[in-house]
XYZ file of C-alpha atoms in Angstrom:
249
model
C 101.888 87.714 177.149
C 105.549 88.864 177.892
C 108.391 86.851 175.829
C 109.765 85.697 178.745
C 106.344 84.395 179.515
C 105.588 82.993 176.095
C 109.078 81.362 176.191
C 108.671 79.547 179.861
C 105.167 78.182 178.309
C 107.166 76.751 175.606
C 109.602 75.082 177.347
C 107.239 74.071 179.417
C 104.889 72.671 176.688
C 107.953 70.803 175.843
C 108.614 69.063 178.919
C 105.558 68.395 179.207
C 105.913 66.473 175.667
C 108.862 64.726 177.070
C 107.994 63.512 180.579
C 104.437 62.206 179.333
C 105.417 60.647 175.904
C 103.299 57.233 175.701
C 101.206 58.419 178.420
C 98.166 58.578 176.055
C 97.465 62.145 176.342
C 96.632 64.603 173.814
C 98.694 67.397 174.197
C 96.600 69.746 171.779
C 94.568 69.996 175.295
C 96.794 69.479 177.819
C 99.566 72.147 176.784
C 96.443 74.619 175.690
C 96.001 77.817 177.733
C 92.598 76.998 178.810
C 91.931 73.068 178.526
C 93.407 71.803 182.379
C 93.358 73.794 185.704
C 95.698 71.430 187.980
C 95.892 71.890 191.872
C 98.714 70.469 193.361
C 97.744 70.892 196.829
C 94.461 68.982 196.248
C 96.565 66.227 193.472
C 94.032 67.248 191.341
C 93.269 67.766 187.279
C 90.412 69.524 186.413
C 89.569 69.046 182.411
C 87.958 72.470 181.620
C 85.550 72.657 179.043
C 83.716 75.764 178.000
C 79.748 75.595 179.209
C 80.089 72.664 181.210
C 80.258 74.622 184.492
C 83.831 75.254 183.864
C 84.089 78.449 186.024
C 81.851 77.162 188.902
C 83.935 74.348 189.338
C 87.475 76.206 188.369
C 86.527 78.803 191.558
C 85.216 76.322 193.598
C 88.835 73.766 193.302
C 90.627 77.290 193.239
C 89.222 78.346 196.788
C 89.950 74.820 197.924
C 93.234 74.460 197.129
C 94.045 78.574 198.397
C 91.810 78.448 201.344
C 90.501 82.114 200.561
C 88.096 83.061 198.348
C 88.459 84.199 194.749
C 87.017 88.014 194.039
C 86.510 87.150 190.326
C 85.726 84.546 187.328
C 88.548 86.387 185.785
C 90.993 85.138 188.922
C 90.143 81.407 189.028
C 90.798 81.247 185.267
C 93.700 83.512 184.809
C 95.737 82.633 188.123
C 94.888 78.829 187.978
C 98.090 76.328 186.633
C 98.410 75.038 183.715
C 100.243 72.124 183.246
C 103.009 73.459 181.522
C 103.286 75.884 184.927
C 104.270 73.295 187.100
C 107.231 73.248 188.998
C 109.361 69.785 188.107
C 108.402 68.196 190.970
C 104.556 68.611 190.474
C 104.816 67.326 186.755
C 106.688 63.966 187.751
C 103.737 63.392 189.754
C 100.690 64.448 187.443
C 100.238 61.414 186.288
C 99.365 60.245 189.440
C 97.011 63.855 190.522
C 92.930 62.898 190.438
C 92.035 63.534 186.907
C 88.077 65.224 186.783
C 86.066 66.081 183.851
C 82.614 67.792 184.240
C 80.515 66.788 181.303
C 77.471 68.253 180.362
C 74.058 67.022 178.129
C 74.934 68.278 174.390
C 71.109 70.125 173.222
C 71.903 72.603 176.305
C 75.232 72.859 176.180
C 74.955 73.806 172.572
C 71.647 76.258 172.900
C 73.448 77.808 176.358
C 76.802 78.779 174.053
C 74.290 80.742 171.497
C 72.500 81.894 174.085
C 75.735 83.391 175.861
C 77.912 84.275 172.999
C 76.073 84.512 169.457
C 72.320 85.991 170.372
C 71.897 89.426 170.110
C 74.662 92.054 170.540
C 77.546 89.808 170.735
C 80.705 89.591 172.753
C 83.914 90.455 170.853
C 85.571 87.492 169.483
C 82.307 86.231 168.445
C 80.773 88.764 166.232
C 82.592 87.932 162.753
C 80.582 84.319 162.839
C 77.984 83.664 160.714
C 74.621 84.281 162.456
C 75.996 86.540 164.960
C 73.654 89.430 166.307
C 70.576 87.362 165.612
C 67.872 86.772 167.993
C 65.503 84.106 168.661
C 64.630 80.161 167.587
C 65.274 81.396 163.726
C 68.808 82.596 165.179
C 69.543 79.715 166.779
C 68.912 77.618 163.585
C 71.268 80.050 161.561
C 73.821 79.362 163.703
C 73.236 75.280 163.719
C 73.550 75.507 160.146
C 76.523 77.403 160.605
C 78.111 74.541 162.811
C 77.073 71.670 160.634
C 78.657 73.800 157.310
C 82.212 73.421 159.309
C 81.827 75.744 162.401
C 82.068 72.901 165.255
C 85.376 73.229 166.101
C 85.584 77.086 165.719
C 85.221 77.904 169.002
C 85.687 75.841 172.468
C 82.532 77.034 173.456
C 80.600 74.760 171.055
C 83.376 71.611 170.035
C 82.137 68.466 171.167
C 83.583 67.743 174.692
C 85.048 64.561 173.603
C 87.698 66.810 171.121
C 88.466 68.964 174.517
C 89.456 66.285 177.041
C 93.276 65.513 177.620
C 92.601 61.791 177.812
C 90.087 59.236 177.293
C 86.828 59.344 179.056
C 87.560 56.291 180.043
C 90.829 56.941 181.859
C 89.390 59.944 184.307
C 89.196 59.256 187.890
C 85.587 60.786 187.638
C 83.767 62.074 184.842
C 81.184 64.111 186.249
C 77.939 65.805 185.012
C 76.522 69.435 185.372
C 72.754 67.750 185.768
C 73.782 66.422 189.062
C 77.098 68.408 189.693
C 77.031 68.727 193.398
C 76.172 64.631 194.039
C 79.085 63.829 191.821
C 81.572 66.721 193.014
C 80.528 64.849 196.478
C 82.008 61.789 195.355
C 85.613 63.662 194.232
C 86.041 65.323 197.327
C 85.239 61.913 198.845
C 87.823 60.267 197.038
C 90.392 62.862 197.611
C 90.312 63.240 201.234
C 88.009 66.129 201.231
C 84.472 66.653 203.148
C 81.817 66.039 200.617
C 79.381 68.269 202.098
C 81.551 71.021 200.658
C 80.003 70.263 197.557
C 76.729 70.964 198.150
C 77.232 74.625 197.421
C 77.410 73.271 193.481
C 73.595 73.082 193.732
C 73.501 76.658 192.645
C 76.012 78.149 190.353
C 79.090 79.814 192.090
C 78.612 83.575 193.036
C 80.750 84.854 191.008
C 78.283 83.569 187.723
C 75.409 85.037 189.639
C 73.691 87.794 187.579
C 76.009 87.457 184.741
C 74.738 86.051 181.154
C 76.415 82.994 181.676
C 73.584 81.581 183.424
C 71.154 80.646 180.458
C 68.785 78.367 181.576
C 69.453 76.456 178.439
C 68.032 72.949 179.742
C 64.380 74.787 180.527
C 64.498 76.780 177.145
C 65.521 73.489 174.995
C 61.571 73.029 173.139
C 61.456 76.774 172.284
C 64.715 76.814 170.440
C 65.118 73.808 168.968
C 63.147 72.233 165.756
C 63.121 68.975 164.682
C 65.602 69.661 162.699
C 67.712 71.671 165.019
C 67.716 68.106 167.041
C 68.861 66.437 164.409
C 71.852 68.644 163.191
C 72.753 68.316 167.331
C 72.700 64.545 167.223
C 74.434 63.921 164.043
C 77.475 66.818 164.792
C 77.856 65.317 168.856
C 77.237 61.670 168.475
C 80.408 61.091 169.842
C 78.941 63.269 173.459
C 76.054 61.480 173.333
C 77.562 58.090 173.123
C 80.351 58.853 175.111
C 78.630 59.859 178.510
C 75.782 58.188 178.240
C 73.323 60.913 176.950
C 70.100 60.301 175.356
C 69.103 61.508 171.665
């Protein structure tokens, strides 16, 4: 990032600060690089959190609100605003934009970040954590006991989705789920003006994840990976997820 670019987030970080003081937001998220994709055009929010379908629905809103479609994961993400972005005008009326969250059931989400970032040879960024490089349900326990020995919040990819959302649960127009993503991203476009039948294409995951090791197949894997006590460690460390949305233990 250029300074001039590292200087315009700041300032806007701190309007941001100013504008929405006693809003009830948590700013840790909302100023963060990655936490909230906003589309003015649509009035929409879109909470991002890592391995909750974040870049199926980031490049779906993104080709929405542009009209064309995106050529990469690495576009939607990169080229999407942040809050601090946004012209004057757009952050008076934030506030008011559709606020969406897209929630997903905490055993996969969990097994589908190991499964993506930790097992076997893996990506840079992730290789100095404990467990790292190992394969398999005895990997997968290595790194649970890494997350319950203070690892949960050491990446996005694994904090509890509670800890990630710029607001309450409570307070989001729609709080959505990946287990039924397209019925529910029916219901935003719905209530935002939009056809709903666009959102059937969330069935599958977006192109762009298509043949990529994103796509784990974490909910069908869930009995070979996880022990009694994996289960356990997942239900005491995301309580909050579970209770939350509504998930079972």
């Amino acid at each position: 990032m250029s300074t001039t670019s590292r200087f315009a987030r700041v300032i806007g970080q701190a309007r941001n600060r100013f504008l929405f003081a006693g809003q009830g937001y948590t700013f840790r998220n909302l100023n963060s690089s990655d936490g909230v994709a906003v589309f003015p055009k649509l009035g929409l929010a879109f909470n991002r959190i890592r391995k909750s379908a974040n870049t199926s629905v980031t490049a779906f809103l993104t080709e929405l609100e542009r009209g064309v479609q995106i050529e990469s994961a690495h576009d939607a993400k990169v080229e999407s605003i942040r809050p601090y972005a946004l012209s004057w005008t757009d952050a008076r009326r934030f506030p008011q934009f559709y606020s969406l969250v897209v929630v997903r059931e905490p055993y996969a989400r969990v097994l589908s970040a190991w499964l993506n970032k930790m097992e076997g040879d893996a990506p840079r960024g992730f290789r100095h954590f404990p467990g790292h490089g190992l394969t398999g349900p005895e990997g997968f326990e290595a790194f649970l006991a890494f997350l319950d020995q203070g690892g949960l919040h050491s990446k996005r990819h694994w904090t509890p989705q509670v800890d990630l959302m710029f607001q309450p649960a409570e307070r989001f127009s729609r709080v959505a789920r990946l287990e039924r993503l397209a019925d529910d991203m029916a219901g935003c476009l719905a209530d935002i003006g939009l056809d709903p039948v666009l959102a059937q294409s969330l069935a599958q995951p977006h192109r762009l994840e298509v043949g990529t090791k994103k796509i784990t197949g974490a909910a069908n894997r869930l009995d070979g990976y996880y022990s009694a006590k994996g289960r356990a460690i997942v239900a005491r460390l995301y309580r909050a997820d579970f209770d939350t949305f509504g998930y079972p233990t």
